[in-house]
Short mmCIF file of C-alpha atoms in Angstrom, two decimals:
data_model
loop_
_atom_site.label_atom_id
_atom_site.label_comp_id
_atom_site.label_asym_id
_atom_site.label_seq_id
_atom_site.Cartn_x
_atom_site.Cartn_y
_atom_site.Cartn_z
CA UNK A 111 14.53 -9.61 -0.42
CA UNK A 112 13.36 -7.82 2.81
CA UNK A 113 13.79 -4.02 3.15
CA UNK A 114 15.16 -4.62 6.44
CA UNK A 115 18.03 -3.86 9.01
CA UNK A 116 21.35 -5.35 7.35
CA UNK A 117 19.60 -7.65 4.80
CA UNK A 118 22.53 -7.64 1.65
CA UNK A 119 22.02 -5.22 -1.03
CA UNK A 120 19.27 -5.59 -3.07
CA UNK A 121 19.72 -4.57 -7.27
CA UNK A 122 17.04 -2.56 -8.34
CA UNK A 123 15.40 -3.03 -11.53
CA UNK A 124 14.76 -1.20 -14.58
CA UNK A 125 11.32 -0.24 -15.35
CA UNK A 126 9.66 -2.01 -18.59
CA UNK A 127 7.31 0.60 -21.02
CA UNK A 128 4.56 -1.54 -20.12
CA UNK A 129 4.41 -0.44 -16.98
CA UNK A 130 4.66 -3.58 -14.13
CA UNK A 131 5.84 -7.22 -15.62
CA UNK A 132 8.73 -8.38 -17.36
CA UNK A 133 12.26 -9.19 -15.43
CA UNK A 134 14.48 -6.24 -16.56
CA UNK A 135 18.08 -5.70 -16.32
CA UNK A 136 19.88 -4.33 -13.20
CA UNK A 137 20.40 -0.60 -13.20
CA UNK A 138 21.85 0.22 -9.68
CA UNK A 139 22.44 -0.93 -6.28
CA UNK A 140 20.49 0.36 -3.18
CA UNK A 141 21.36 0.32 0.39
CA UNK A 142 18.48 -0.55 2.43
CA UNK A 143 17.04 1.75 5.57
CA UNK A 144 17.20 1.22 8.61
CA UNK A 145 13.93 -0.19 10.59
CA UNK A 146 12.63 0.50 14.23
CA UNK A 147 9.31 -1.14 16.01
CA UNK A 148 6.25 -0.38 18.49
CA UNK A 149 3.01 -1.23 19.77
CA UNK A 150 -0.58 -0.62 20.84
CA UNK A 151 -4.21 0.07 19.64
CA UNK A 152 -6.23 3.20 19.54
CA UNK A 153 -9.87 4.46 19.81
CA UNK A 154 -12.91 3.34 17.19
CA UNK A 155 -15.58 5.67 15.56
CA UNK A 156 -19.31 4.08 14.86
CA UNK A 157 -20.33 2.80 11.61
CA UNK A 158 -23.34 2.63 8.82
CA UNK A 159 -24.42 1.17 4.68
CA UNK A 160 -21.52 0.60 1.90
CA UNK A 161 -21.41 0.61 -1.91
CA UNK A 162 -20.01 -1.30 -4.55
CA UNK A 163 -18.07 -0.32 -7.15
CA UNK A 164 -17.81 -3.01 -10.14
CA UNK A 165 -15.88 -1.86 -13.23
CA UNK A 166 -18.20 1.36 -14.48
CA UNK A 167 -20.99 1.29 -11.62
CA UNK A 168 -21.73 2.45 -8.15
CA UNK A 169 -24.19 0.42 -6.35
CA UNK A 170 -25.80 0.53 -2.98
CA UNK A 171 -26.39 -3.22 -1.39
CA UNK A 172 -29.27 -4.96 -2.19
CA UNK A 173 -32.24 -4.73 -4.57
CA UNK A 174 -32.10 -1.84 -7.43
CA UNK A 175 -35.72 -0.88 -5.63
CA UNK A 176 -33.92 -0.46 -1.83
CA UNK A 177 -31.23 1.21 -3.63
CA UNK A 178 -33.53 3.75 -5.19
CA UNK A 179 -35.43 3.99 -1.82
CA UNK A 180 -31.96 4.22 -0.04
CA UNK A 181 -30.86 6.81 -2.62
CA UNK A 182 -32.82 9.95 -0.93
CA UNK A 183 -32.14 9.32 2.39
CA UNK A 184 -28.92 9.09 2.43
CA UNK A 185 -28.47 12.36 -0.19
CA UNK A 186 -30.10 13.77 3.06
CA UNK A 187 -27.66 12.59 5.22
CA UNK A 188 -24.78 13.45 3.21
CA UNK A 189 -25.91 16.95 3.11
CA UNK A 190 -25.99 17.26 6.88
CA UNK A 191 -22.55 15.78 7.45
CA UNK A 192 -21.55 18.44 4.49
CA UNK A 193 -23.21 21.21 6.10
CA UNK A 194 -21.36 20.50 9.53
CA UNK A 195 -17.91 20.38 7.64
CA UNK A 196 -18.41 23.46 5.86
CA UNK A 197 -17.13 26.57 6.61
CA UNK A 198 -15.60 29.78 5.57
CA UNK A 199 -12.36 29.62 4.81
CA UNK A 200 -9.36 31.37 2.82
CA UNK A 201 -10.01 31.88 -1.54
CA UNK A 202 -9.47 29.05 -3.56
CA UNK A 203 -6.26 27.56 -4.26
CA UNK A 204 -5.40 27.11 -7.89
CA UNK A 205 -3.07 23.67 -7.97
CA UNK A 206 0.47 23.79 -8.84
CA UNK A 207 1.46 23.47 -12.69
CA UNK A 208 1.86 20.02 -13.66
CA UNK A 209 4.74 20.18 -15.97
CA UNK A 210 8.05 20.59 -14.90
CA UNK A 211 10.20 19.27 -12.50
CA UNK A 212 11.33 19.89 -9.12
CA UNK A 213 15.42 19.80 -8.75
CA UNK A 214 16.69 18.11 -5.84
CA UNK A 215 20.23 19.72 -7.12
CA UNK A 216 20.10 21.64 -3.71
CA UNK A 217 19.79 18.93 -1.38
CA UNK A 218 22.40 18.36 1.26
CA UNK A 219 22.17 15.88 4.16
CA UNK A 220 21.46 18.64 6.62
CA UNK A 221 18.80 20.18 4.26
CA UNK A 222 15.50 17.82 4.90
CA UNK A 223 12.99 18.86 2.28
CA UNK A 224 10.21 15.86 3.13
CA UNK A 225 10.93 14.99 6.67
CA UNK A 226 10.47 16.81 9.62
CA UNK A 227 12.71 17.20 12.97
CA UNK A 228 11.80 14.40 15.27
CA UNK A 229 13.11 12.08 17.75
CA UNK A 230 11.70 9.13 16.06
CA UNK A 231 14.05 8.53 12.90
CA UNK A 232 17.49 7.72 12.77
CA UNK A 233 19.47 10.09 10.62
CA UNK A 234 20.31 7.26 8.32
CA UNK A 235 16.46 6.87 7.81
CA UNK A 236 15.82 10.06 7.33
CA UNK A 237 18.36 10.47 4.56
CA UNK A 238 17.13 7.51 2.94
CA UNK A 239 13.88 8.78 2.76
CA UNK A 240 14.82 12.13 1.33
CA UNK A 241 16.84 10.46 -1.54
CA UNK A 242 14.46 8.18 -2.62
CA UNK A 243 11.01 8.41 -1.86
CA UNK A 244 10.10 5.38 0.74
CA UNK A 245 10.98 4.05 3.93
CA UNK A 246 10.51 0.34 5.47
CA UNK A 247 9.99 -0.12 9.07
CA UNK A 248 9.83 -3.87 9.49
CA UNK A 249 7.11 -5.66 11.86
CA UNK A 250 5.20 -2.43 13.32
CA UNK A 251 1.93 -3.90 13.54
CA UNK A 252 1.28 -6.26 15.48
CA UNK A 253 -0.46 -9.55 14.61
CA UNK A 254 -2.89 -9.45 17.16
CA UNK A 255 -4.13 -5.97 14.86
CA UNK A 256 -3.86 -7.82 11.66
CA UNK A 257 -5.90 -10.87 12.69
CA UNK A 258 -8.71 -8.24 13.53
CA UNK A 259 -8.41 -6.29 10.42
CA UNK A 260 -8.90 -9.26 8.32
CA UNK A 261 -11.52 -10.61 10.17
CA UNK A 262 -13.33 -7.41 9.90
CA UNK A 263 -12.88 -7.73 6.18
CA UNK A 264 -14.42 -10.89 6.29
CA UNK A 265 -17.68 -9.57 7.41
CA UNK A 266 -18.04 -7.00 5.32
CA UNK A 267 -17.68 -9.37 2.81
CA UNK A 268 -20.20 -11.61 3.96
CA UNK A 269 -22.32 -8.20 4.58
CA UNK A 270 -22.71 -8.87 7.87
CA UNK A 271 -21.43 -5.35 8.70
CA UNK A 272 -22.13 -2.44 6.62
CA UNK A 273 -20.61 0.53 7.35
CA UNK A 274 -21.64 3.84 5.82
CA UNK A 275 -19.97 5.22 2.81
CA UNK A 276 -17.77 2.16 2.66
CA UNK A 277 -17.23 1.64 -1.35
CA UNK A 278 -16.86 -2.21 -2.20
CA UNK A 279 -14.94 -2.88 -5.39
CA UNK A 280 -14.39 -6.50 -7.85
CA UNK A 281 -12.36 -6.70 -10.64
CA UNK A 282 -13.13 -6.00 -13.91
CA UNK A 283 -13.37 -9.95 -14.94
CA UNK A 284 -15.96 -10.79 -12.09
CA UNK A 285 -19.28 -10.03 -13.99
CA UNK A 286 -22.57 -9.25 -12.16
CA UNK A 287 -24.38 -12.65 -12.71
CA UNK A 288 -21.01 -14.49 -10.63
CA UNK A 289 -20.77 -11.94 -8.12
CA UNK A 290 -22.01 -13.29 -4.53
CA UNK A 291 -20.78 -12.02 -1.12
CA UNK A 292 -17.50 -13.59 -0.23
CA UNK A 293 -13.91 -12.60 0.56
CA UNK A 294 -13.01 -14.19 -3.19
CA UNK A 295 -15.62 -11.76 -4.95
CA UNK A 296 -13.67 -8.11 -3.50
CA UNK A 297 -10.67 -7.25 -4.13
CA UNK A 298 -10.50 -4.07 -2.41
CA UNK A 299 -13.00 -2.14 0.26
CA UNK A 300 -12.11 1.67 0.33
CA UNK A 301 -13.54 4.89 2.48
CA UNK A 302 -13.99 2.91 5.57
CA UNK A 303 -13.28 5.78 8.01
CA UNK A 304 -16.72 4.74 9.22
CA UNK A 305 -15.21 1.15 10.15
CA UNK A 306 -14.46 1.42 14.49
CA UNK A 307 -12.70 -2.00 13.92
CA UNK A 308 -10.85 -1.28 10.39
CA UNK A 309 -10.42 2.73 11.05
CA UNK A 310 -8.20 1.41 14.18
CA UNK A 311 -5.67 0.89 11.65
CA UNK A 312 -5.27 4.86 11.22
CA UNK A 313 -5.21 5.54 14.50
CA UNK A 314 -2.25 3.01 15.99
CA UNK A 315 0.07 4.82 17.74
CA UNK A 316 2.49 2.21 16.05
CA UNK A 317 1.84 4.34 12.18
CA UNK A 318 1.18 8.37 14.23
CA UNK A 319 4.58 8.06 15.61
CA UNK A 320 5.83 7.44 12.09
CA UNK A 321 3.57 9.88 10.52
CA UNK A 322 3.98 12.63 12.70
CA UNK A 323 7.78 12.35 11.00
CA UNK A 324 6.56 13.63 7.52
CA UNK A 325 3.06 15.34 8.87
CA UNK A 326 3.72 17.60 12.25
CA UNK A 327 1.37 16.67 14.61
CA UNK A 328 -2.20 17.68 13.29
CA UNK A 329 -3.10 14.74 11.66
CA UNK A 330 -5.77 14.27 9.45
CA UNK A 331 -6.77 10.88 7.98
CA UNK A 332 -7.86 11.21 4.42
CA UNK A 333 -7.65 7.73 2.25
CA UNK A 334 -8.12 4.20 3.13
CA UNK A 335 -8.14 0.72 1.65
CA UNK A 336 -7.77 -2.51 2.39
CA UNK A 337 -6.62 -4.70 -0.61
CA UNK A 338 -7.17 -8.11 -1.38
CA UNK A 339 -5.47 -8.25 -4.35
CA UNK A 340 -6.59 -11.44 -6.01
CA UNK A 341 -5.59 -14.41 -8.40
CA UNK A 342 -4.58 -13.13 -11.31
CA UNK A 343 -7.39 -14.77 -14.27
CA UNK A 344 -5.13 -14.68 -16.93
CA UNK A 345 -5.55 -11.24 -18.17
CA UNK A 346 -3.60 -9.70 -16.28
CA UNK A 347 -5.90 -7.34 -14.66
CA UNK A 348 -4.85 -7.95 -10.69
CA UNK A 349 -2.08 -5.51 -11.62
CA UNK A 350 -2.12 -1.95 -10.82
CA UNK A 351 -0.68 0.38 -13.57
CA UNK A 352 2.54 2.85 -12.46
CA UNK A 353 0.97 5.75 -10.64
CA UNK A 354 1.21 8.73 -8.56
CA UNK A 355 -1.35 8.88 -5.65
CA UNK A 356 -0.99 12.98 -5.58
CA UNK A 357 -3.13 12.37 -8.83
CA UNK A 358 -6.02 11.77 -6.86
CA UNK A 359 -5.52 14.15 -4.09
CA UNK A 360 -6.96 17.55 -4.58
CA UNK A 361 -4.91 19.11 -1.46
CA UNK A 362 -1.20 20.14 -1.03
CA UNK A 363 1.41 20.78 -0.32
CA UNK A 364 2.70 17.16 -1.29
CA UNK A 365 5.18 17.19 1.10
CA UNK A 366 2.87 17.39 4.29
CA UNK A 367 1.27 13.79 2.61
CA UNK A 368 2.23 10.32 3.44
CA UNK A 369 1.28 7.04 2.54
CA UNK A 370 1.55 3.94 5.71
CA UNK A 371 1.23 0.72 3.90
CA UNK A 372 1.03 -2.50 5.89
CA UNK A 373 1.47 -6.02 4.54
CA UNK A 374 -0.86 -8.35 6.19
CA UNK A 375 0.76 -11.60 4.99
CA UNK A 376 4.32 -12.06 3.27
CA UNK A 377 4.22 -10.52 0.04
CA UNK A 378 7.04 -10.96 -2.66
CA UNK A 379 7.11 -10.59 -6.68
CA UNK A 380 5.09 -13.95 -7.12
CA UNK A 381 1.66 -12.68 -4.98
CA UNK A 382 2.32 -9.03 -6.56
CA UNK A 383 4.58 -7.03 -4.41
CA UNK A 384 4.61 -3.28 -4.30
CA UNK A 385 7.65 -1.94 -7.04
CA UNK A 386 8.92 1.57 -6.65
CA UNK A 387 10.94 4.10 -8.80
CA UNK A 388 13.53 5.14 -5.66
CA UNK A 389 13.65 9.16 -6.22
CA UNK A 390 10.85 10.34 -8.52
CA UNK A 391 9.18 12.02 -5.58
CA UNK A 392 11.36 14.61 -6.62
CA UNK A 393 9.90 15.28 -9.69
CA UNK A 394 6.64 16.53 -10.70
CA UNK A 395 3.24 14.97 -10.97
CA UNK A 396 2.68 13.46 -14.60
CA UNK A 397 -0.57 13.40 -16.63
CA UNK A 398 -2.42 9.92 -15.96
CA UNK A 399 -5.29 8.04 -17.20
CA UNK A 400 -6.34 4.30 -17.84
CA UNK A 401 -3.61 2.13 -19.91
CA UNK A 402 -4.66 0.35 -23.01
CA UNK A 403 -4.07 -2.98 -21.49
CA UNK A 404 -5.88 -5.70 -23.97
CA UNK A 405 -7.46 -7.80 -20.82
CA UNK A 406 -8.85 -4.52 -18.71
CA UNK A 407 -8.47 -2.08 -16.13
CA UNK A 408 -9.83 -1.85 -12.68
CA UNK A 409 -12.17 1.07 -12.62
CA UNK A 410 -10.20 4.15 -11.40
CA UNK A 411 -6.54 2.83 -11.89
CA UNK A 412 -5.33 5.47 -13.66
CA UNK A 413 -1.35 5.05 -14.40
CA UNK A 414 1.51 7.32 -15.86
CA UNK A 415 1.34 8.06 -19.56
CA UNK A 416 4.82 9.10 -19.96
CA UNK A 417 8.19 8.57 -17.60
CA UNK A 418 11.56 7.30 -17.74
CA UNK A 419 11.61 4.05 -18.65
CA UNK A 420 15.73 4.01 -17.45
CA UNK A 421 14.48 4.77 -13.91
CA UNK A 422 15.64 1.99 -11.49
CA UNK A 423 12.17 -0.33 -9.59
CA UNK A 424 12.57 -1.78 -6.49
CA UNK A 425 10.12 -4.18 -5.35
CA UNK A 426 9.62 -4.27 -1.83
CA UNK A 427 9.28 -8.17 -0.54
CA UNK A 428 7.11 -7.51 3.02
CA UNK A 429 6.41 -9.87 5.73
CA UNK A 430 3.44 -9.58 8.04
CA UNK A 431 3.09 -6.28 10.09
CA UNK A 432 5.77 -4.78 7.94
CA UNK A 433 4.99 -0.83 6.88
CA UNK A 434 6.26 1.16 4.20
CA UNK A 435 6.27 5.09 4.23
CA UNK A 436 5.86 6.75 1.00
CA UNK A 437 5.59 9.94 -0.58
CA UNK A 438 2.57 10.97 -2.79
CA UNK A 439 4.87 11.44 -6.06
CA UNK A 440 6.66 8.54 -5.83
CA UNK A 441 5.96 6.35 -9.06
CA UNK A 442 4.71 2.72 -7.68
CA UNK A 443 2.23 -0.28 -8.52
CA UNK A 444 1.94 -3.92 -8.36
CA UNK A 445 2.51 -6.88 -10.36
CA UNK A 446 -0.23 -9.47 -10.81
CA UNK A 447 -0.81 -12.04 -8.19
CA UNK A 448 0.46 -14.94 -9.55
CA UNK A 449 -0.82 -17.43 -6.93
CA UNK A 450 -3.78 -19.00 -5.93
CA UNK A 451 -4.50 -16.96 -2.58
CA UNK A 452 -5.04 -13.35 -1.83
CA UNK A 453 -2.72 -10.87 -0.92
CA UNK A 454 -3.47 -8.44 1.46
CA UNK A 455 -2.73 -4.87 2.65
CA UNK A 456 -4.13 -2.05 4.69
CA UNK A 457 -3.10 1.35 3.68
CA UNK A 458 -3.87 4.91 5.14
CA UNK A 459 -3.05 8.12 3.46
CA UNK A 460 -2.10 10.75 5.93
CA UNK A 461 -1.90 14.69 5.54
CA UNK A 462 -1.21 17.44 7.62
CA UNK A 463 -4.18 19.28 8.21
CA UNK A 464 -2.46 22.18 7.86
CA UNK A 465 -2.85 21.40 4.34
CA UNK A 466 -5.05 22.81 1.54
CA UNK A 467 -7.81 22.27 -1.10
CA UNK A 468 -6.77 23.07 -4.42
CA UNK A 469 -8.84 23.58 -7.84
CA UNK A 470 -7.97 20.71 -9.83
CA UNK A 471 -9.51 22.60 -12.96
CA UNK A 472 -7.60 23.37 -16.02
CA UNK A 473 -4.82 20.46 -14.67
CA UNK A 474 -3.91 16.77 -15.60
CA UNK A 475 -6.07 15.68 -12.32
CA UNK A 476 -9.60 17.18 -13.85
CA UNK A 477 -10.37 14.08 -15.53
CA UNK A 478 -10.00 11.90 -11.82
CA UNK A 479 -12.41 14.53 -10.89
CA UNK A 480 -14.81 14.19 -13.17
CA UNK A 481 -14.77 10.44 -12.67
CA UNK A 482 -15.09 10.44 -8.86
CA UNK A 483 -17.89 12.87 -8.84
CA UNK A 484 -19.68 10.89 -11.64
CA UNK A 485 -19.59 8.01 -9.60
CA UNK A 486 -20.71 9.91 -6.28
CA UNK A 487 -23.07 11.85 -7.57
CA UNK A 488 -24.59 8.63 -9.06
CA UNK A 489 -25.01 6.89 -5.56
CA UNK A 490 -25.63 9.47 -3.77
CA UNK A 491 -29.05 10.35 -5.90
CA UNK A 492 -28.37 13.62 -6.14
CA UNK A 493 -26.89 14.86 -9.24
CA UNK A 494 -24.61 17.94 -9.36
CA UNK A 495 -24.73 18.22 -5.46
CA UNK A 496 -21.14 17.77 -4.76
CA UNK A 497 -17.77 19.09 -6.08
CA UNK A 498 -14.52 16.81 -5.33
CA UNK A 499 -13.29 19.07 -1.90
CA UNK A 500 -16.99 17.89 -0.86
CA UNK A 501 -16.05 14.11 -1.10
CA UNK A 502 -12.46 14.25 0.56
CA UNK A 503 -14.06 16.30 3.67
CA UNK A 504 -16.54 13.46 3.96
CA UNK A 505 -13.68 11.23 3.92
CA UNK A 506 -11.24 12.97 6.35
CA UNK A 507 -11.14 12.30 9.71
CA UNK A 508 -8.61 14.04 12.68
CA UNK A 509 -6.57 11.37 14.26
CA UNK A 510 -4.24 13.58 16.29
CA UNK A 511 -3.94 17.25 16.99
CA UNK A 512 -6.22 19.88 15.52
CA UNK A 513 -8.33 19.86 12.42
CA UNK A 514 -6.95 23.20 10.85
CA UNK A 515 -8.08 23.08 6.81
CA UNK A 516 -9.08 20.09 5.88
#
């Protein structure tokens, strides 16, 4: 079903313990928000050289000798960009326990705890999101957006653009010797705030009005993707493990982050739909790391180790241009694409940048850290160079307002 205005009530799910798959019996019944729509583009940045990430590795395009050559150069010019973004600023912030749980015993409809005041969502939407975690807004982007997006993906798959820092990722099953440029080798390009025609997406006025709703107005792009989540080979490995994304964030507080999510093609349960837990962003973030799944896991999709397996799953059917919301604690994933074509999505995470770097040290997010550095220290060429604040500030990018922390 649609999470749409005045679609009948859809029955949520019960999660399975292995994470995404089997049907499951219905737990309880959920009333679904209420949807508004807009339009219009927004402004480009310029663009530069990508990598690839396959399984384990980091590689720079082309020959192991240009990437060796390229290696130097452009440890050079991440050191300049890193020397403009630096500055002094406040003592470290040590990050917030990770055990525990945050009540929501307190909540009343007049007490919003992850929305702010605006003139943009309906009460009823507003509600919904506080009580569960996600909100749909049906068709917000428009086609004409979509159609560029994906055709922007194409070329970058064809390498015909390459845009600096981009990071190119396969899955697991696609060894080296098959691999060849094409839209059916990648399943996912992230980082591509260096993308004018694909960093559009973050700046639509379509998503800031939305945004600006869980954000404030100084708006700070910090994560993107666009995922072509492909045919599933039989082991299972096009599916992405239950996860929060505040695992990989190393800046709070949680509530200040959002997630816009946009479907650029229908996507249901068969092509592997987005499925939610409705209300764990009220709890706390759990300890994560790669699932023993017999077939393989997509380098860096770390998933829950431990969480209520009684918790009801939604899965959220989209059609084109269709956006979800979310929070950065709220327990989601994907099924496997059980089709023959790709299914794809473009994704921004937001934050205010009145937000703050934390020190993910000594917490259940130290071991994305040491992964993520690993991996950029590798292509970079310049080992022990960068810390994991280093990488997101090389990532973020102000979309609205004033750049404040981050």
């Amino acid at each position: 079903m649609v999470w749409g205005a005045r679609q009948p009530r859809a029955v949520a799910r019960r999660a399975d313990p292995s994470g995404l798959g089997r049907p499951s019996s219905p737990a309880r019944e959920m009333a679904p928000p209420l949807i508004q729509p807009a339009s219009c583009p927004g402004p480009r940045l310029e663009a530069e050289p990508p990598a690839e990430l396959n399984g384990a590795e980091t590689l720079s395009g082309g020959s192991p000798r240009a990437a060796a050559m390229e290696q130097p150069r452009a440890a050079a010019r991440l050191q300049i960009i890193l020397g403009h973004l630096r500055r002094p600023s406040a003592g470290a912030v040590v990050a917030h326990p990770t055990t525990g749980t945050i009540s929501s015993a307190s909540f009343h409809p007049q007490q919003f705890q992850y929305t702010l005041d605006n003139n943009v969502l309906t009460l009823e939407q507003r509600k919904f999101y506080e009580e569960n975690g996600f909100l749909v807004i049906k068709n917000l982007v428009p086609d004409a957006d979509i159609q560029r997006f994906r055709n922007e993906f194409e070329k970058i798959c064809r390498k015909e653009v390459k845009p600096f820092g981009l990071v190119v990722m396969r899955d697991v099953t696609i060894s080296k010797s098959e691999y060849t440029p094409s839209e059916k080798m990648t399943t996912k390009v992230q980082d591509f705030q260096e993308d004018k025609e694909l960093f559009r997406y973050c700046t639509l006025p379509e998503i800031l009005k939305y945004v600006e709703c869980f954000t404030g107005p100084n708006i700070m792009a910090m994560h993107t993707m666009l995922i072509n989540k492909p045919p599933d080979s039989g082991k299972k490995t096009s599916r992405h493990p239950l996860h929060q994304d505040l695992h990989y964030f190393p800046f709070r507080p949680s509530n200040l982050i959002v997630c816009a999510w946009t479907a650029m093609e229908h996507i249901d349960r068969n092509n592997g739909c987005l499925v939610v837990l409705p209300g764990t962003h009220k709890g706390s973030l759990k300890p994560h790391d790669y699932p023993k799944w017999e077939g393989g896991v997509n380098k860096m999709f770390h998933g829950i180790q431990d969480y209520e397996e009684n918790n009801a799953r939604v899965h959220l059917v989209m059609e084109k241009g269709d956006t979800v919301f979310f929070h950065p604690l709220l327990i989601h994933g994907s099924g496997q694409n059980k089709t023959q074509g790709f299914r794809k999505a473009i994704s921004c995470h937001f934050a205010s940048a009145d937000c703050h770097y934390i020190d993910v040290k000594g917490t259940s997010q130290e071991n994305i850290e040491k992964e993520v550095v690993g991996i950029a220290n590798k292509f970079w060429g310049d080992e022990n160079s960068m810390n994991l604040k280093d990488i997101w500030m090389f990532r973020a990018r102000l979309v609205k307002g004033e750049r404040i922390n981050l």
